[in-house]
Amino acid sequence: EAGVAQSPRYKIIEKRQSVAFWCNPISGHATLYWYQQILGQGPKLLIQFQNNGVVDDSQLPKDRFSAERLKGVDSTLKIQPAKLEDSAVYLCASSLDRAEQYFGPGTRLTVT
Amino acid sequence: AQRVTQPEKLLSVFKGAPVELKCNYSYSGSPELFWYVQYSRQRLQLLLRHISRESIKGFTADLNKGETSFHLKKPFAQEEDSAMYYCALRGQGAQKLVFGQGTRLTINP
């Protein structure tokens, strides 16, 4: 089966600019996750969708981060405006309910 | 609060030697514990989970509720085991994973 797809793979922006990441989960997976992985740390959940509804966004900095999953398939994560501390790898994962999570390749964001 | 601690950021052993990657957790209920692995230039992937009690690529991990640990072990390390290893916890009724900071394992020839 095709894996989780993410784009772009790399992005460099200046602070205060905006950026958006895209994720296409494995077909049929109702649950989609966005994780932030800062260098030297493990992934941290930002937001979890069940179909097109938000299940958990308790660790999403809502003043600058937003995410949507229209139609319950693809998802977009946006940062506006970006800060230096947002430099990280952004991972998308999907799963069938509480089954194994499958991760995408990630998007490496550098904010200068 | 849920917390996963991997005390070693780096671990280096020789090929053929035993390997143990430590993982301790903090959770008030009955958690599910996982080990994820990321090989060079590959995606993060599931290695094993405690409920399946299986051995994957020679690795095993036993959940010790008394010591709140879930250490990953392999009796004889191989060079292809070199990778980044993450311990993760999932709480009762939850879907999200809480990850430790990871241990980079290097197997020397």
Tab-separated table of C-alpha atoms in Angstrom:
chain	number	residue	atom	x	y	z
A	1	GLU	CA	0.000	0.000	0.000
A	2	ALA	CA	1.131	3.557	-0.591
A	3	GLY	CA	2.451	5.267	2.515
A	4	VAL	CA	1.684	8.639	4.057
A	5	ALA	CA	2.748	11.426	1.721
A	6	GLN	CA	3.957	14.853	2.807
A	7	SER	CA	5.084	17.962	0.990
A	8	PRO	CA	7.249	19.884	0.813
A	9	ARG	CA	10.144	17.865	2.210
A	10	TYR	CA	12.152	20.953	3.091
A	11	LYS	CA	11.241	24.588	3.642
A	12	ILE	CA	13.297	27.604	4.648
A	13	ILE	CA	11.512	30.821	5.585
A	14	GLU	CA	12.247	33.995	7.496
A	15	LYS	CA	10.644	34.697	10.844
A	16	ARG	CA	7.214	36.320	10.634
A	17	GLN	CA	6.542	34.665	7.285
A	18	SER	CA	3.803	32.079	6.752
A	19	VAL	CA	4.171	28.446	5.723
A	20	ALA	CA	1.873	25.531	4.992
A	21	PHE	CA	2.463	21.792	4.993
A	22	TRP	CA	0.378	19.168	3.262
A	23	CYS	CA	-0.333	15.555	4.205
A	24	ASN	CA	-2.086	12.758	2.360
A	25	PRO	CA	-2.767	9.800	4.665
A	26	ILE	CA	-3.027	6.145	3.780
A	27	SER	CA	-6.302	5.460	2.000
A	28	GLY	CA	-9.041	4.518	4.428
A	29	HIS	CA	-7.284	5.750	7.552
A	30	ALA	CA	-9.757	7.817	9.506
A	31	THR	CA	-7.308	9.141	12.073
A	32	LEU	CA	-4.630	11.675	11.136
A	33	TYR	CA	-1.977	13.165	13.397
A	34	TRP	CA	0.443	16.081	13.110
A	35	TYR	CA	3.573	15.889	15.270
A	36	GLN	CA	6.333	18.440	15.794
A	37	GLN	CA	9.839	17.066	16.323
A	38	ILE	CA	12.418	19.574	17.480
A	39	LEU	CA	16.058	18.566	17.054
A	40	GLY	CA	17.153	16.226	19.832
A	41	GLN	CA	13.629	15.526	21.038
A	42	GLY	CA	10.942	12.967	20.357
A	43	PRO	CA	7.842	13.787	18.322
A	44	LYS	CA	5.180	15.825	20.121
A	45	LEU	CA	1.548	15.668	19.063
A	46	LEU	CA	0.156	18.967	17.794
A	47	ILE	CA	-3.274	17.893	16.595
A	48	GLN	CA	-5.286	14.732	15.964
A	49	PHE	CA	-8.204	14.400	13.550
A	50	GLN	CA	-10.839	11.682	13.421
A	51	ASN	CA	-12.233	11.994	9.895
A	52	ASN	CA	-12.632	15.780	9.585
A	53	GLY	CA	-13.206	16.464	13.290
A	54	VAL	CA	-10.558	17.523	15.810
A	55	VAL	CA	-10.032	15.012	18.642
A	56	ASP	CA	-7.079	16.605	20.420
A	57	ASP	CA	-5.427	19.971	19.806
A	58	SER	CA	-4.369	20.662	23.371
A	59	GLN	CA	-0.709	21.210	22.446
A	60	LEU	CA	-1.315	23.261	19.289
A	61	PRO	CA	-0.182	26.907	19.688
A	62	LYS	CA	-3.453	28.258	18.372
A	63	ASP	CA	-2.267	31.856	18.176
A	64	ARG	CA	-0.067	30.942	15.228
A	65	PHE	CA	-0.766	27.342	14.188
A	66	SER	CA	-3.871	26.097	12.432
A	67	ALA	CA	-4.808	22.841	10.757
A	68	GLU	CA	-7.680	21.518	8.765
A	69	ARG	CA	-8.780	18.260	7.256
A	70	LEU	CA	-11.491	19.070	4.802
A	71	LYS	CA	-13.446	16.066	3.509
A	72	GLY	CA	-11.686	13.851	6.016
A	73	VAL	CA	-8.766	12.925	3.762
A	74	ASP	CA	-5.872	15.351	3.113
A	75	SER	CA	-4.760	17.763	5.784
A	76	THR	CA	-2.933	21.077	5.867
A	77	LEU	CA	-0.963	22.521	8.778
A	78	LYS	CA	-0.226	26.255	8.688
A	79	ILE	CA	2.042	28.492	10.717
A	80	GLN	CA	1.401	32.229	10.604
A	81	PRO	CA	3.582	34.035	11.561
A	82	ALA	CA	6.565	31.723	12.065
A	83	LYS	CA	9.038	32.111	14.917
A	84	LEU	CA	12.603	30.876	15.203
A	85	GLU	CA	11.518	28.216	17.707
A	86	ASP	CA	9.209	26.666	15.094
A	87	SER	CA	12.251	25.201	13.339
A	88	ALA	CA	11.582	21.459	13.473
A	89	VAL	CA	10.508	18.431	11.488
A	90	TYR	CA	6.741	18.226	11.090
A	91	LEU	CA	5.522	14.654	10.879
A	92	CYS	CA	2.159	13.477	9.668
A	93	ALA	CA	0.857	10.041	10.639
A	94	SER	CA	-2.326	8.124	10.031
A	95	SER	CA	-3.994	5.066	11.518
A	96	LEU	CA	-7.098	2.963	11.597
A	97	ASP	CA	-8.620	3.913	14.931
A	98	ARG	CA	-6.222	2.718	17.716
A	99	ALA	CA	-4.115	0.567	15.428
A	100	GLU	CA	-0.527	1.180	14.402
A	101	GLN	CA	0.367	4.715	13.348
A	102	TYR	CA	2.131	5.040	9.989
A	103	PHE	CA	4.396	8.038	9.605
A	104	GLY	CA	5.221	10.153	6.603
A	105	PRO	CA	8.744	11.293	5.696
A	106	GLY	CA	8.290	14.650	7.411
A	107	THR	CA	8.827	18.252	6.402
A	108	ARG	CA	11.964	19.911	7.724
A	109	LEU	CA	11.269	23.577	8.461
A	110	THR	CA	14.044	26.080	9.068
A	111	VAL	CA	13.067	29.544	10.261
A	112	THR	CA	15.831	32.154	9.930
B	1	ALA	CA	0.635	13.456	33.479
B	2	GLN	CA	2.140	11.131	30.932
B	3	ARG	CA	5.880	11.123	30.577
B	4	VAL	CA	8.427	8.866	28.871
B	5	THR	CA	12.096	9.077	29.767
B	6	GLN	CA	14.956	7.572	27.816
B	7	PRO	CA	18.016	8.318	29.938
B	8	GLU	CA	20.623	7.640	27.244
B	9	LYS	CA	20.825	9.958	24.236
B	10	LEU	CA	23.653	7.930	22.745
B	11	LEU	CA	24.555	4.267	23.095
B	12	SER	CA	27.437	2.551	21.367
B	13	VAL	CA	28.155	-1.193	21.484
B	14	PHE	CA	30.201	-3.652	19.472
B	15	LYS	CA	28.697	-6.086	17.018
B	16	GLY	CA	27.729	-9.301	18.772
B	17	ALA	CA	27.427	-7.669	22.182
B	18	PRO	CA	24.126	-7.458	24.079
B	19	VAL	CA	22.093	-4.275	23.791
B	20	GLU	CA	19.694	-2.710	26.252
B	21	LEU	CA	17.946	0.588	25.590
B	22	LYS	CA	16.265	1.967	28.677
B	23	CYS	CA	12.784	3.417	28.880
B	24	ASN	CA	10.931	4.581	31.982
B	25	TYR	CA	7.449	5.994	32.063
B	26	SER	CA	5.093	7.892	34.290
B	27	TYR	CA	1.367	7.175	34.012
B	28	SER	CA	-1.283	6.573	36.635
B	29	GLY	CA	-3.329	3.977	34.740
B	30	SER	CA	-2.520	0.988	32.551
B	31	PRO	CA	-0.584	2.236	29.522
B	32	GLU	CA	0.310	0.675	26.237
B	33	LEU	CA	4.026	0.864	25.517
B	34	PHE	CA	5.726	0.868	22.131
B	35	TRP	CA	9.176	1.034	20.607
B	36	TYR	CA	9.571	2.943	17.338
B	37	VAL	CA	12.718	2.940	15.213
B	38	GLN	CA	14.066	5.287	12.568
B	39	TYR	CA	16.842	3.968	10.348
B	40	SER	CA	19.002	6.401	8.415
B	41	ARG	CA	16.993	8.189	5.704
B	42	GLN	CA	13.866	6.168	6.505
B	43	ARG	CA	10.563	6.937	8.168
B	44	LEU	CA	9.722	6.404	11.770
B	45	GLN	CA	8.222	2.915	12.063
B	46	LEU	CA	6.838	0.651	14.733
B	47	LEU	CA	9.297	-1.941	16.031
B	48	LEU	CA	7.212	-3.633	18.688
B	49	ARG	CA	4.431	-3.146	21.221
B	50	HIS	CA	4.151	-4.688	24.649
B	51	ILE	CA	0.687	-6.207	24.167
B	52	SER	CA	1.853	-8.427	21.304
B	53	ARG	CA	4.751	-9.874	23.318
B	54	GLU	CA	6.582	-10.718	20.114
B	55	SER	CA	10.199	-10.539	19.073
B	56	ILE	CA	10.990	-8.366	16.081
B	57	LYS	CA	14.445	-8.469	14.475
B	58	GLY	CA	15.664	-10.206	17.626
B	59	PHE	CA	14.476	-7.406	19.914
B	60	THR	CA	12.236	-7.968	22.909
B	61	ALA	CA	10.797	-5.663	25.554
B	62	ASP	CA	8.979	-6.518	28.746
B	63	LEU	CA	6.654	-4.147	30.522
B	64	ASN	CA	7.589	-3.943	34.209
B	65	LYS	CA	4.757	-2.143	35.958
B	66	GLY	CA	6.502	-2.224	39.320
B	67	GLU	CA	9.513	-0.366	37.988
B	68	THR	CA	7.471	1.500	35.342
B	69	SER	CA	9.961	0.448	32.696
B	70	PHE	CA	9.888	-0.953	29.180
B	71	HIS	CA	13.502	-1.616	28.278
B	72	LEU	CA	14.379	-2.855	24.795
B	73	LYS	CA	16.836	-5.738	24.605
B	74	LYS	CA	18.709	-7.766	22.042
B	75	PRO	CA	21.224	-10.474	22.964
B	76	PHE	CA	23.542	-10.038	19.976
B	77	ALA	CA	23.698	-6.658	18.242
B	78	GLN	CA	24.087	-6.415	14.473
B	79	GLU	CA	25.416	-3.496	12.448
B	80	GLU	CA	22.021	-3.006	10.802
B	81	ASP	CA	20.555	-2.239	14.240
B	82	SER	CA	22.223	1.175	14.164
B	83	ALA	CA	19.329	3.644	14.277
B	84	MET	CA	17.373	6.077	16.402
B	85	TYR	CA	15.029	4.355	18.862
B	86	TYR	CA	12.010	5.977	20.519
B	87	CYS	CA	9.947	4.624	23.367
B	88	ALA	CA	6.301	5.738	23.337
B	89	LEU	CA	3.279	5.481	25.597
B	90	ARG	CA	-0.427	5.519	24.885
B	91	GLY	CA	-2.857	6.070	27.723
B	92	GLN	CA	-6.051	4.129	28.354
B	93	GLY	CA	-8.732	5.013	25.829
B	94	ALA	CA	-6.415	7.412	24.031
B	95	GLN	CA	-4.973	7.302	20.551
B	96	LYS	CA	-2.143	9.789	20.748
B	97	LEU	CA	1.394	8.678	21.497
B	98	VAL	CA	3.720	10.342	23.984
B	99	PHE	CA	7.332	9.842	22.921
B	100	GLY	CA	10.596	9.836	24.790
B	101	GLN	CA	13.479	11.920	23.472
B	102	GLY	CA	15.098	8.957	21.758
B	103	THR	CA	18.364	6.999	21.940
B	104	ARG	CA	20.790	6.871	19.055
B	105	LEU	CA	22.220	3.358	18.907
B	106	THR	CA	25.477	2.772	17.085
B	107	ILE	CA	26.789	-0.733	16.497
B	108	ASN	CA	30.526	-0.781	15.925
B	109	PRO	CA	32.027	-3.495	13.722
